[in-house]
Amino acid sequence: MSSTQSSTQSEALMPASLGTPLEKLQRRLDVKKLELNSLLEITQAINNNLPEDYIYRIYHFTIRANMNLSKLALFVRDEVWSCKVNFGTETNFSQITLDQELLAFRDIMPLNTKASSAPITQETTIPFATVPGLFGEFDLVIPIAHKNNTLAYVFVGKEKKDDDKQGIDTVFIQTLSNIVIVAVENKKLARQQLRQEALNREIQIAQQVQALLFPKDLPYTDQLKVRAEYIPHRSVGGDYFDFMRLSKSEFMVCIGDVSGKGIPAALLMSNFQASLRTMLRQTNQLTRIVEELNFQIYQNARGENFITFFLAIYNQENHTIRYINAGHNPPLLRPSGLESTIQLLDKGTTILGAFQVLPFLEETILENIIQFTLLCYTDGVTEVHNSQGDEFGPENLIRFFENNYNLEPEQLHERLIKEIAAFRSEKEYDDDVTLLTCQFTINNEQ
């Protein structure tokens, strides 16, 4: 609504007072002084960065002391419409919220409805359009808008007295309310900005923590080729992989996925990695390592997070793979040889951190594994969906691996990522995608 329209409507609602022209002018001057002082007081409170509740209290006092009003209810939109200022009414509007139907009112409107039969005093949500009598105490509803968005509604009323010829100054109420509401909205935006900045800092920290978890250099020689790919679904994920040379004859590979995201997940995984590497320096007994990791996760996460985990140690001299799978997606092992088939490494125990003591635990030993390709992955690989809602699934991954296991890990990953991308088409990944492939050969034979 333009200021000209508001002024015209305000004058229509304010009949000329009786008296001489000089008396009329003096009364108008006194009113303008009060209005100016009120605006200055509100502006000073805003400039002093006072809390929102304090600004609403000043608004309450200013309206009640300087305006010819007997009752008022100021409804402001957050997630719902709630009453921030209320006085002089039979109904306790401070305990009432309104639904979004209030948005239908865009102009100053008279309220000629009858008062509701009984005041509403308990907390409730009122569909405005279906309870017209609720606002029958008031004379007008004044919308407060900013940039075409209605931010608040002021319901106002005055006692009906025969000798009271002064109307309601809607222009000043609209101006004062607009200043207050815009200031409060700016405070909300400032808080949102601070929260966003804090979140961005948290993400940066989590990214740094996560980057430190991944090994910087993976071996890629004629005999041992290890390659990893990590595609985060968001800025920070919960996936983890690692490689560690334990001795001249043994090396370790592992992959894991922690529940949750952000700094808590990154810190939990950081602690997990530190514990794992410490244990590996003390022992190569997988059951002891996994039991200790489970205990530490259970103590640190207190049942709020858990980790799926796969851990394997290969011995180049006796050609054995020892592994434990703790609830993780079964890695795919393809030993060399025409008669060999893909093996799913799925034996071990349940997820880590869910139980103080693991309910079952077994280490599996695979013998006579002279040459092999081992593909480890997280559930983001198999749980990719296409636009029809179909899942890529472990069957497609096994089929792909059977046809491509003899490729070098770098080429294997490149081709698999392309196949997944073709499957999902334009649809985004549903989760983090992590691949870890370990290929061991003798005399560079496949």
PDB file of C-alpha atoms in Angstrom, residues 15 177 270 359 407 444:
ATOM      1  CA  PRO A  15     -12.822  12.517  12.038  1.00  0.00           C
ATOM      2  CA  SER A 177       5.291  -1.396  13.386  1.00  0.00           C
ATOM      3  CA  SER A 270      39.980 -39.893  13.574  1.00  0.00           C
ATOM      4  CA  PRO A 359      28.065 -61.067  20.545  1.00  0.00           C
ATOM      5  CA  LEU A 407      42.451 -54.445 -15.149  1.00  0.00           C
ATOM      6  CA  ASN A 444      53.948 -58.966 -13.071  1.00  0.00           C
TER       7      ASN A 444
END
